[in-house]
Short mmCIF file of C-alpha atoms in Angstrom, two decimals:
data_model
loop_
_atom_site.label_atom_id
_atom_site.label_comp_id
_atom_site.label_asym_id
_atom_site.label_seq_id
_atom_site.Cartn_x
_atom_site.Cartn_y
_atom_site.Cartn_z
CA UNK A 1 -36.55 -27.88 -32.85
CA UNK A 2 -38.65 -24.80 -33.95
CA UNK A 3 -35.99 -22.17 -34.08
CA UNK A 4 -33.68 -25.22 -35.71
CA UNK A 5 -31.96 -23.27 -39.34
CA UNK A 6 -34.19 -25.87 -41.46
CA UNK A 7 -37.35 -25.60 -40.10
CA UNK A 8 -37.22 -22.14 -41.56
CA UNK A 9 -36.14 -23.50 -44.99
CA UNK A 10 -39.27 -25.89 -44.67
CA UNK A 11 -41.72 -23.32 -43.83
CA UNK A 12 -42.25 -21.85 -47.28
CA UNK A 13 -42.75 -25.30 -48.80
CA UNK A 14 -45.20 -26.67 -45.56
CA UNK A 15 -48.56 -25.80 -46.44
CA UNK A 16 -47.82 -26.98 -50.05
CA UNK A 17 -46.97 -30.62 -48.40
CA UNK A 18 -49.77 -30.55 -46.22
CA UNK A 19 -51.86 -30.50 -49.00
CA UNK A 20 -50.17 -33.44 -51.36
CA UNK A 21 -50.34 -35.37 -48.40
CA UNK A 22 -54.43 -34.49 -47.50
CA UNK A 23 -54.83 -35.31 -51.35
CA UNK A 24 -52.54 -38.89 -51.58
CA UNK A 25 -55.03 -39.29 -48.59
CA UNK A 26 -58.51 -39.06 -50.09
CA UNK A 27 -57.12 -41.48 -52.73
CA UNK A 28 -55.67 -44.05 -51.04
CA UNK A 29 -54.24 -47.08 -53.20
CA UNK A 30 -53.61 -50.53 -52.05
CA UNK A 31 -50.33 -52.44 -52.92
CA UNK A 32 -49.45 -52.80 -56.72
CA UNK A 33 -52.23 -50.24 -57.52
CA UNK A 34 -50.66 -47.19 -56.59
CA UNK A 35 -51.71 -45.78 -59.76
CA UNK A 36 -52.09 -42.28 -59.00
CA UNK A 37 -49.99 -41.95 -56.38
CA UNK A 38 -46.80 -43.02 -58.20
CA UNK A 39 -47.90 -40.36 -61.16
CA UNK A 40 -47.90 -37.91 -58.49
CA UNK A 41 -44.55 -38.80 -57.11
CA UNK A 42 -42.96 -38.46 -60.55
CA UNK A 43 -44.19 -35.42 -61.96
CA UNK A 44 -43.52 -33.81 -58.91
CA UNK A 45 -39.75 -35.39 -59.00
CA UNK A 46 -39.49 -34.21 -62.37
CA UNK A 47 -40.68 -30.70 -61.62
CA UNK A 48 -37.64 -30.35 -59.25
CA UNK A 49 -35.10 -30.85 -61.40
CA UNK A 50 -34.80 -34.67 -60.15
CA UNK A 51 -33.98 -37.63 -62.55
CA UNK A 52 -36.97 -40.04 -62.27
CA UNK A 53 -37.46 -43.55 -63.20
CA UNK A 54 -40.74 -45.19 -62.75
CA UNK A 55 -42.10 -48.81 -63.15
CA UNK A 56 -39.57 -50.30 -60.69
CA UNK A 57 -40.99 -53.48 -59.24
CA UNK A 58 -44.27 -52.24 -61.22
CA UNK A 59 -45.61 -49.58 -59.09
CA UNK A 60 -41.85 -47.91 -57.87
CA UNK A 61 -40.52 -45.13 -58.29
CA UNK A 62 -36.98 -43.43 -58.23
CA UNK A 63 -35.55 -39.57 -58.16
CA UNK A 64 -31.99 -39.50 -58.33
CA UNK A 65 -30.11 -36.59 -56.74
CA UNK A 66 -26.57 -35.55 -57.48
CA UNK A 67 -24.90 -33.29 -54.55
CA UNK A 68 -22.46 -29.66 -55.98
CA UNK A 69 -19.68 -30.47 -53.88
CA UNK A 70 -17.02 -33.30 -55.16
CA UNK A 71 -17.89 -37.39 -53.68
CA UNK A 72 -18.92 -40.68 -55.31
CA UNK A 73 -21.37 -41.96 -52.00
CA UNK A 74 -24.41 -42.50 -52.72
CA UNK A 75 -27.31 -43.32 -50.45
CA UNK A 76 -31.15 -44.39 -50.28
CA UNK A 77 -34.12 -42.83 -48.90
CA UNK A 78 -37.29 -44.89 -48.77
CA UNK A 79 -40.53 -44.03 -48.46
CA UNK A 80 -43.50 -46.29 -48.71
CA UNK A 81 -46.66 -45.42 -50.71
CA UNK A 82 -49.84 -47.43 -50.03
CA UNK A 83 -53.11 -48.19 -48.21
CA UNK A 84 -54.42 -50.78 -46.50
CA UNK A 85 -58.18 -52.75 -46.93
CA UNK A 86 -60.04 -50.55 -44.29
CA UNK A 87 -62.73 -48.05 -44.01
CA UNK A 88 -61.71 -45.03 -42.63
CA UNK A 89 -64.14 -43.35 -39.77
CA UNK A 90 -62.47 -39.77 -39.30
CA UNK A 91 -65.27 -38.29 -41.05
CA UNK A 92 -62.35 -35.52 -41.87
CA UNK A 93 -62.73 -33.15 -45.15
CA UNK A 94 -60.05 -35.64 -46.95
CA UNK A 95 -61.08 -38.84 -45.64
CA UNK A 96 -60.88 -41.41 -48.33
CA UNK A 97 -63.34 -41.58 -51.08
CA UNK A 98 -62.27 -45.24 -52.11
CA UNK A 99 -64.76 -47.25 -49.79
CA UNK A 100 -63.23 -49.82 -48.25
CA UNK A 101 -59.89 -48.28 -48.66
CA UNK A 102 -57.64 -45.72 -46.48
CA UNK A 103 -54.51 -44.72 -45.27
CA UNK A 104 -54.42 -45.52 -42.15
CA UNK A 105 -50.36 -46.29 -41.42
CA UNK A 106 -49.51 -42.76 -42.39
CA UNK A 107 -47.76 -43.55 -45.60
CA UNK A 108 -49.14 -40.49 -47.32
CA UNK A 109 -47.32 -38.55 -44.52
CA UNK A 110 -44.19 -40.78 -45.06
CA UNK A 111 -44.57 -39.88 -49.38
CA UNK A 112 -45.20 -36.25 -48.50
CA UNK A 113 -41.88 -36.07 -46.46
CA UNK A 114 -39.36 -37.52 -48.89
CA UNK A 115 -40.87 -35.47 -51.81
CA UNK A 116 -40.15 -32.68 -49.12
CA UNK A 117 -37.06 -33.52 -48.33
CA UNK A 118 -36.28 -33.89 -51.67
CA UNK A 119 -37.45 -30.43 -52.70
CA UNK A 120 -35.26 -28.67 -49.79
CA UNK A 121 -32.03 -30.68 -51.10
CA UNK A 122 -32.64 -30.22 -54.97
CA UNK A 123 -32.34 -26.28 -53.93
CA UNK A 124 -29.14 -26.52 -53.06
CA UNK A 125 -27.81 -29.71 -53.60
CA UNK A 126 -25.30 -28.60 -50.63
CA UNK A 127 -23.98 -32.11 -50.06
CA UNK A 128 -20.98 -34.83 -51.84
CA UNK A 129 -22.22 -37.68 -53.59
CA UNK A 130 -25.73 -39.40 -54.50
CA UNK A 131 -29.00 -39.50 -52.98
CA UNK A 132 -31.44 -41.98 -54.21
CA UNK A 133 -35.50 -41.09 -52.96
CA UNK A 134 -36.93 -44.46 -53.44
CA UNK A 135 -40.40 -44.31 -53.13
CA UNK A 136 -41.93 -48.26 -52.59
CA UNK A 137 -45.12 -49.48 -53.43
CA UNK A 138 -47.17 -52.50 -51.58
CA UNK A 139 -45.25 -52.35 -48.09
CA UNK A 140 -48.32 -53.84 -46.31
CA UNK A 141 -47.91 -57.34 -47.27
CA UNK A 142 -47.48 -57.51 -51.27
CA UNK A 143 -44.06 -57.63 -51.44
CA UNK A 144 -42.93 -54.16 -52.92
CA UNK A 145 -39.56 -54.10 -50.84
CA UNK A 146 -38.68 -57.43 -53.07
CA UNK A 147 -40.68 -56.41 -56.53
CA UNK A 148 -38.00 -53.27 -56.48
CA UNK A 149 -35.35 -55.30 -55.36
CA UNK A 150 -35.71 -58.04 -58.25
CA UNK A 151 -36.19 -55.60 -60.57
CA UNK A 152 -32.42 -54.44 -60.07
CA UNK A 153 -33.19 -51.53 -57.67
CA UNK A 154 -29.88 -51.57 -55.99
CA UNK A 155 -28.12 -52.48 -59.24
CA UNK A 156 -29.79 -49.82 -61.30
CA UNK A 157 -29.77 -47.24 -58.32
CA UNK A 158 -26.12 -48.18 -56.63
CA UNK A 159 -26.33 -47.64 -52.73
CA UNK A 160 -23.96 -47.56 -50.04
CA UNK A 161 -26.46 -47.43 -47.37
CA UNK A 162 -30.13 -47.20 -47.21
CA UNK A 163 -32.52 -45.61 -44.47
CA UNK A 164 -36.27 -45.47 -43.91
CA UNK A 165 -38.81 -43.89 -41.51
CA UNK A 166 -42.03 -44.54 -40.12
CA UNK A 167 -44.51 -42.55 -37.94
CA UNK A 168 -45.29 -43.88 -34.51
CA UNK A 169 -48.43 -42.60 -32.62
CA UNK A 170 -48.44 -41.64 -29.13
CA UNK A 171 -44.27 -41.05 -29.48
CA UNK A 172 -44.47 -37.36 -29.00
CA UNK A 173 -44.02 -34.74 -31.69
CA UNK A 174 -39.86 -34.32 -32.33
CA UNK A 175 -39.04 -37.31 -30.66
CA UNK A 176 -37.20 -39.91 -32.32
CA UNK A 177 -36.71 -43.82 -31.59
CA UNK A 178 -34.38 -46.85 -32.67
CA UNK A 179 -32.09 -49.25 -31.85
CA UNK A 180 -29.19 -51.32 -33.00
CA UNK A 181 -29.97 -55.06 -33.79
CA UNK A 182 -33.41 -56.53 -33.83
CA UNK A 183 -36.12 -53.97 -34.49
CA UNK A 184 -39.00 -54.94 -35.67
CA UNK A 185 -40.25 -58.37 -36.08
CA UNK A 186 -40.60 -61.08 -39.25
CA UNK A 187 -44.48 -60.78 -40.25
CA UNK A 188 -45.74 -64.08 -41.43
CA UNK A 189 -48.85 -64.94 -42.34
CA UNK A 190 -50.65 -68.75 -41.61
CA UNK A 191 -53.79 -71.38 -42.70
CA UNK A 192 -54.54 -74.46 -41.34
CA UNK A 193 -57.38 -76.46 -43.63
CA UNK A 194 -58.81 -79.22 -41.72
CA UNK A 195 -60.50 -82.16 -43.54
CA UNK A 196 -62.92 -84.73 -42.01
CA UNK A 197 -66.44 -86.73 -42.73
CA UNK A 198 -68.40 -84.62 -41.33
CA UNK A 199 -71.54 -86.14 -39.64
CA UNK A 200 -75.20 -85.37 -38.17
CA UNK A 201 -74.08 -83.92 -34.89
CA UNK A 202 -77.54 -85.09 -33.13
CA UNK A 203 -77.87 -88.84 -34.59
CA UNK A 204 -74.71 -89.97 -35.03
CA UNK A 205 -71.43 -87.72 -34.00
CA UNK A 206 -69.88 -90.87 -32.97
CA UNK A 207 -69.02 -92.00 -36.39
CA UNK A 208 -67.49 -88.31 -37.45
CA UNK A 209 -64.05 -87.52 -37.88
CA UNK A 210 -64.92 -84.13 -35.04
CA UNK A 211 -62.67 -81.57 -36.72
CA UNK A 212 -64.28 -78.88 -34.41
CA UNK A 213 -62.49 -80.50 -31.65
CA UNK A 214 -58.91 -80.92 -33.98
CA UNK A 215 -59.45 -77.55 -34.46
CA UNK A 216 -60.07 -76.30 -30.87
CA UNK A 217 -56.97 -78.29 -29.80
CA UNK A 218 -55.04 -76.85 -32.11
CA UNK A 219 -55.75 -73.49 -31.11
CA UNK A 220 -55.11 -74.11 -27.63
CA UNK A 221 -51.89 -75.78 -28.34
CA UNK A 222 -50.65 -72.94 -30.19
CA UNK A 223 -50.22 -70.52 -27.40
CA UNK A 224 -47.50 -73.98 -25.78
CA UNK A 225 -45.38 -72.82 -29.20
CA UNK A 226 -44.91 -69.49 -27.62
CA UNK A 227 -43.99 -70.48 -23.90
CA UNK A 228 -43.06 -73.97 -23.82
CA UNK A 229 -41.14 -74.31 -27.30
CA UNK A 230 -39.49 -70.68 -27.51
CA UNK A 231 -36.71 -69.84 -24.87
CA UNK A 232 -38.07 -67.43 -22.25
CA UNK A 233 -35.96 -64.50 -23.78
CA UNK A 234 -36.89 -64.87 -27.28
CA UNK A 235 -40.33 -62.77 -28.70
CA UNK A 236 -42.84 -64.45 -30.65
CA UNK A 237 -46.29 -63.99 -31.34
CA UNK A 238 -48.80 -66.33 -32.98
CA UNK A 239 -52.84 -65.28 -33.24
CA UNK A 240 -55.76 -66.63 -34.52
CA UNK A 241 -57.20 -63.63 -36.81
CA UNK A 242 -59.35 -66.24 -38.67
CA UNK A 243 -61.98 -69.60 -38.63
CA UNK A 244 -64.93 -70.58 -41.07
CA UNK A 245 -66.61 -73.99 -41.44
CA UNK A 246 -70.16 -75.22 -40.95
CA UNK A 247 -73.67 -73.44 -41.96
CA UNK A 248 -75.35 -71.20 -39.72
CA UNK A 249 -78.33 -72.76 -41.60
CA UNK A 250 -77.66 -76.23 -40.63
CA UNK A 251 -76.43 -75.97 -36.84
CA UNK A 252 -76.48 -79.60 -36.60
CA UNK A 253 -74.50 -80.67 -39.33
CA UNK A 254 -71.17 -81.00 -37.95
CA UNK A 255 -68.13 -79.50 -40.92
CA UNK A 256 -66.87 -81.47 -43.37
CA UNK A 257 -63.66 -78.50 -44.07
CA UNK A 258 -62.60 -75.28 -41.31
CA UNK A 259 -59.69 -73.32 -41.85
CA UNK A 260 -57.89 -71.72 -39.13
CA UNK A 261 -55.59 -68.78 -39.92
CA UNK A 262 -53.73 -66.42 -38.52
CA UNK A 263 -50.36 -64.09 -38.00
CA UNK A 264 -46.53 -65.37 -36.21
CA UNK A 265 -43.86 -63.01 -35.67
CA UNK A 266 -40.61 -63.57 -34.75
CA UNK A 267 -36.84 -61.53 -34.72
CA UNK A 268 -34.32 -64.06 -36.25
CA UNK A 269 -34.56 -67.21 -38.66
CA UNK A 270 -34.32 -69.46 -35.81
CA UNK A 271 -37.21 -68.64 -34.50
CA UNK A 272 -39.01 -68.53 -37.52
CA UNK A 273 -38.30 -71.91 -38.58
CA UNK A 274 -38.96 -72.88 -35.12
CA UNK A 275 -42.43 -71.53 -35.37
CA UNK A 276 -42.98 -72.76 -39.04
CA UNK A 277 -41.78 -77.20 -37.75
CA UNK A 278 -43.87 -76.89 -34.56
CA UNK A 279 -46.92 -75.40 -35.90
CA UNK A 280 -47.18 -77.89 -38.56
CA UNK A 281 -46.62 -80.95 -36.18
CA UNK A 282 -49.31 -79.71 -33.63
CA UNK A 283 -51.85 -79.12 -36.11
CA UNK A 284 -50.89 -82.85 -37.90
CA UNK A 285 -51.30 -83.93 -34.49
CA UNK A 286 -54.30 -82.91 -33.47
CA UNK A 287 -56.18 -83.91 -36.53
CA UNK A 288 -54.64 -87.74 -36.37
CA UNK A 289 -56.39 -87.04 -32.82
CA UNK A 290 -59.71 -87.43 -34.46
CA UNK A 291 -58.98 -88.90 -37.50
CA UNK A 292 -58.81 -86.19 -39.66
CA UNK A 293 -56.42 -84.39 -41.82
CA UNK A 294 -54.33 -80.86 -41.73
CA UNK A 295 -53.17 -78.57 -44.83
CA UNK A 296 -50.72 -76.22 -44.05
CA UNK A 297 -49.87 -73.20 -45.51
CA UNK A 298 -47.40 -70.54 -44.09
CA UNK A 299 -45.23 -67.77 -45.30
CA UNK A 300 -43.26 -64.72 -44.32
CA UNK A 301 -44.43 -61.17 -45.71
CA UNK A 302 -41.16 -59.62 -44.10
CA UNK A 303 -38.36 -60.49 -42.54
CA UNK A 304 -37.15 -59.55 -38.96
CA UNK A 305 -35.58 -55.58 -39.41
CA UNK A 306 -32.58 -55.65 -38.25
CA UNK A 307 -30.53 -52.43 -37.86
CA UNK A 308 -26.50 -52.21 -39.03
CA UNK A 309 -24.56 -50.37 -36.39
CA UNK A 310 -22.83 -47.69 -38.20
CA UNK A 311 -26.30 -46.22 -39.91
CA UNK A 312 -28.25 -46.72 -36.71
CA UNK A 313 -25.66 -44.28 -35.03
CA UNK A 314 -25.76 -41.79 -38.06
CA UNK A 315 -29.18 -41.86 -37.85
CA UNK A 316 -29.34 -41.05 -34.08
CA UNK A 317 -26.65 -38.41 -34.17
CA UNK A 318 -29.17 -36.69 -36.71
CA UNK A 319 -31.96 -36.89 -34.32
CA UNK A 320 -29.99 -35.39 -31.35
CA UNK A 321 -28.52 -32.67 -33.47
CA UNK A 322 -32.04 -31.64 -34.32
CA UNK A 323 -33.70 -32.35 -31.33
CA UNK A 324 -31.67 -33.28 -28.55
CA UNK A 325 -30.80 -35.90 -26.70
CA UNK A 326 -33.86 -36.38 -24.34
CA UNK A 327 -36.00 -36.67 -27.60
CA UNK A 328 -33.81 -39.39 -29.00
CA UNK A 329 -34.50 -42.91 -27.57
CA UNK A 330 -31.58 -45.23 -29.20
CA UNK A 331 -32.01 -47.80 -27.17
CA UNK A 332 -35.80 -48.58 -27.71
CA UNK A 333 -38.09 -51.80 -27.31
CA UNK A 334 -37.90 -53.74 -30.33
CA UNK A 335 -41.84 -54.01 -31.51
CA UNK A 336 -43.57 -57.20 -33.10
CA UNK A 337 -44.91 -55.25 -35.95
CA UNK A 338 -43.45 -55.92 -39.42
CA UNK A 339 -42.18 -54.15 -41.98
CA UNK A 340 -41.02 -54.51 -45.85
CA UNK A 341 -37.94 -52.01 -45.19
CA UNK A 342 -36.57 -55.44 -43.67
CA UNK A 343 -35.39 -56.72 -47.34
CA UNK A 344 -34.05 -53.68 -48.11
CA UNK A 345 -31.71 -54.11 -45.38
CA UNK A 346 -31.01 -57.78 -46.09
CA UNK A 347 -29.34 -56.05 -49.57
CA UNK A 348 -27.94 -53.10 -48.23
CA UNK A 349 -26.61 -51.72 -44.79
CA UNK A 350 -28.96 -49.18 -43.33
CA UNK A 351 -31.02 -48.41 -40.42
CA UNK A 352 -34.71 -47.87 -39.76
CA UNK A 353 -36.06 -44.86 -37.14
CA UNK A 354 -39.71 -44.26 -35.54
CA UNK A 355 -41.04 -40.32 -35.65
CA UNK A 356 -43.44 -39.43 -33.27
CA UNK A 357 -46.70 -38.47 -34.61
CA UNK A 358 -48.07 -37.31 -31.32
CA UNK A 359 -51.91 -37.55 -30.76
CA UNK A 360 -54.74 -36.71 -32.42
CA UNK A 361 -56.95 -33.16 -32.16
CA UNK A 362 -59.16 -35.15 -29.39
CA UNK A 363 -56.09 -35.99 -27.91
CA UNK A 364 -56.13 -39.38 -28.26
CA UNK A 365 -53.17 -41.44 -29.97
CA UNK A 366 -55.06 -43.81 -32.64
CA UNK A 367 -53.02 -46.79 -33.42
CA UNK A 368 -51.68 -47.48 -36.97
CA UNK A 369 -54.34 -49.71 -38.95
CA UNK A 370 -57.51 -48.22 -36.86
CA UNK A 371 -60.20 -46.51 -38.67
CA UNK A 372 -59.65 -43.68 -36.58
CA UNK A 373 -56.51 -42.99 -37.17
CA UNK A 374 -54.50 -40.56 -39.30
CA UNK A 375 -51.14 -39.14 -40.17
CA UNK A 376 -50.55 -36.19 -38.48
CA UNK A 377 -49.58 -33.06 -40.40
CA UNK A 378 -47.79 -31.24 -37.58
CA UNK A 379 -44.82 -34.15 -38.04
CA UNK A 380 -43.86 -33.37 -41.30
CA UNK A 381 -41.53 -30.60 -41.11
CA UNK A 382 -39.63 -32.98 -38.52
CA UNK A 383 -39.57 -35.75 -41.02
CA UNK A 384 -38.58 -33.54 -43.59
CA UNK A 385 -35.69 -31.89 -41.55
CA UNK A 386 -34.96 -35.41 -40.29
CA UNK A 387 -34.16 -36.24 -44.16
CA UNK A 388 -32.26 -33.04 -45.57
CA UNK A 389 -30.20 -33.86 -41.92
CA UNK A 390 -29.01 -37.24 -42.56
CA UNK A 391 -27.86 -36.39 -46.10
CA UNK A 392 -26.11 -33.30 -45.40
CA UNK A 393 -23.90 -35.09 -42.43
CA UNK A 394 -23.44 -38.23 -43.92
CA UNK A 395 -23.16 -36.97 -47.77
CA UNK A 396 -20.54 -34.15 -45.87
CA UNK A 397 -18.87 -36.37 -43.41
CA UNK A 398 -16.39 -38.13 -46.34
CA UNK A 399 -16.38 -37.79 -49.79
CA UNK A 400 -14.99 -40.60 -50.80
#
């Protein structure tokens, strides 16, 4: 891809990127606080050229792009724009200076790369038609994707399709992957309260309500969801990522109150309501066991992404003519992470692509949400050519 025509338009404008994305880095923003990063994404909108709107959904932000040659299309580019609760351990010249705070799934890369992208087409504006660079805040979890959406994003900012992007360590540098269908899972998020006497756990457990026991049979009856209750060929997931009750202080006080929490994932509806009945019955269940009571509390931070057809084919044809085939995988895995794009695509057809971000300099390939990990710079002129790619084929292909 490095003698490809647009890497050579992207040069000039590279070490320029490199550095807006080292600086939305060091100041990483969590969802519906992206302050300073959204400021940055406008002004530097606005010093293309590029209409700009911000305060969709809050924290979002819009450039609007119109093409020189004749075409009413119009399309959507999404980026995503915050940080997640962590505290980064790179020890790297930029590393975050908001403690407990970081960037650690790359979406400073992902910003850098549409505002690049943006930059290369607002040049020339060689394409028919509309592009929309919709840059989202809060995709980990606080419900940007629908903020923007329920603030009239599609009906303020008309699309006919919509595409986003997202890094993906240890996928090698100028590779590419996707598929039709099923991509990435439905994230939802789960807390089970359970409520008992309590009880002196030396003198007289007999005459507690045990919800130490409620709760260790609900845990081990969780994992009967996933291969007893689900078909064989369906994917879901449910973890344990949380428990509290009882003193440290007082070891022989048995708890009164634990909550049990935790993550599901699953790829259609079905399945999710499937997960959401049978969870609550086994953990009513197993607290009648010992005469206690369950609370629970569950809900879906994104919905399964699911690819349309036509856009996940555009989408690959612009990875093969950039990089060939062998770097194109359009017929990957789906994964069990989730993602916010999902509602995006529930509005609009579109299509969702991993970019390989390679390893790091010790060679390693740090997963997304580890303190270790970090965007890596040498992907961006991919994901910028990826972009100014898709809009010049599609935007090109019809004009209507």
């Amino acid at each position: 891809m490095t003698d490809h025509p647009l890497m050579q338009e992207i040069a000039p404008i590279l070490p320029e990127l490199i550095a807006i994305r080292k600086d939305i880095h060091a100041h990483p923003e969590l969802g519906m606080e992206e302050t300073r990063t959204a400021a940055l994404v406008a002004a530097r909108l606005r010093s293309l050229g590029i209409e700009t709107v911000e305060g969709i959904g809050r924290m979002g932000v819009v450039g609007t792009l119109r093409g020189s040659r004749p075409g009413q299309g119009a399309i959507g580019l999404r980026a995503d724009m915050d940080a997640l609760a962590l505290t980064e351990a790179t020890n790297l010249p930029y590393a975050s200076q908001h403690a407990g705070k970081m960037h650690a799934c790359g979406h400073d890369g992902h910003t850098a790369m549409l505002l690049g992208a943006a930059e290369i087409l607002a040049k020339k504006r060689d394409f028919a038609g509309t592009v929309h660079f919709i840059f989202q805040p809060a995709e980990e979890g606080r419900g940007g994707a629908r903020a923007m959406l329920d603030d009239g994003l599609f009906a303020r900012f008309p699309c006919d399709s919509v595409y986003g992007m997202h890094n993906l360590p240890g996928l090698p540098l100028g590779h590419f992957a996707l598929c039709d269908g099923p991509m990435m899972a439905g994230s939802g998020r789960w807390k089970v309260q359970f409520r008992g006497t309590g009880g002196h756990g030396g003198n007289s457990p007999h005459l507690a309500s045990d919800i130490t026991v409620a709760q260790a049979n609900f845990i081990t009856a969780l994992q009967s969801i996933v291969s007893r209750n689900a078909p064989a060929l369906e994917s879901v997931v449910i973890s344990v990522g949380h428990i509290s009750g009882g003193s440290v202080e007082a070891l022989n006080v048995m708890p009164s109150e634990i909550l049990v929490g935790g993550t599901m994932r699953a790829f259609n509806p079905t399945m999710q309501r499937l997960l959401e009945d049978r969870m609550r019955e086994v953990a009513e269940l197993t607290a009648r066991m010992q005469g206690a009571s369950a609370e629970v509390t569950l809900w879906w931070g994104a919905a399964p992404l699911i690819n349309h057809a036509r856009e996940t084919a555009i989408m690959a044809d612009t990875a093969r003519e950039l990089v060939g085939a062998d770097a194109v995988d359009d017929k990957m895995t789906p994964v069990t992470g989730g993602e916010d794009f999902a509602f995006m695509l529930q509005a609009k057809p579109g299509a969702f692509v991993f970019m390989g971000n390679g390893n790091g300099p010790d060679g390693k390939a740090h997963a997304l949400h580890t303190p270790l990990y970090d965007f890596n710079d040498a992907a961006l002129p991919h994901g910028v050519a990826f972009w100014v790619n898709l809009v010049r084929r599609e935007m090109n292909s019809a004009t209507g």
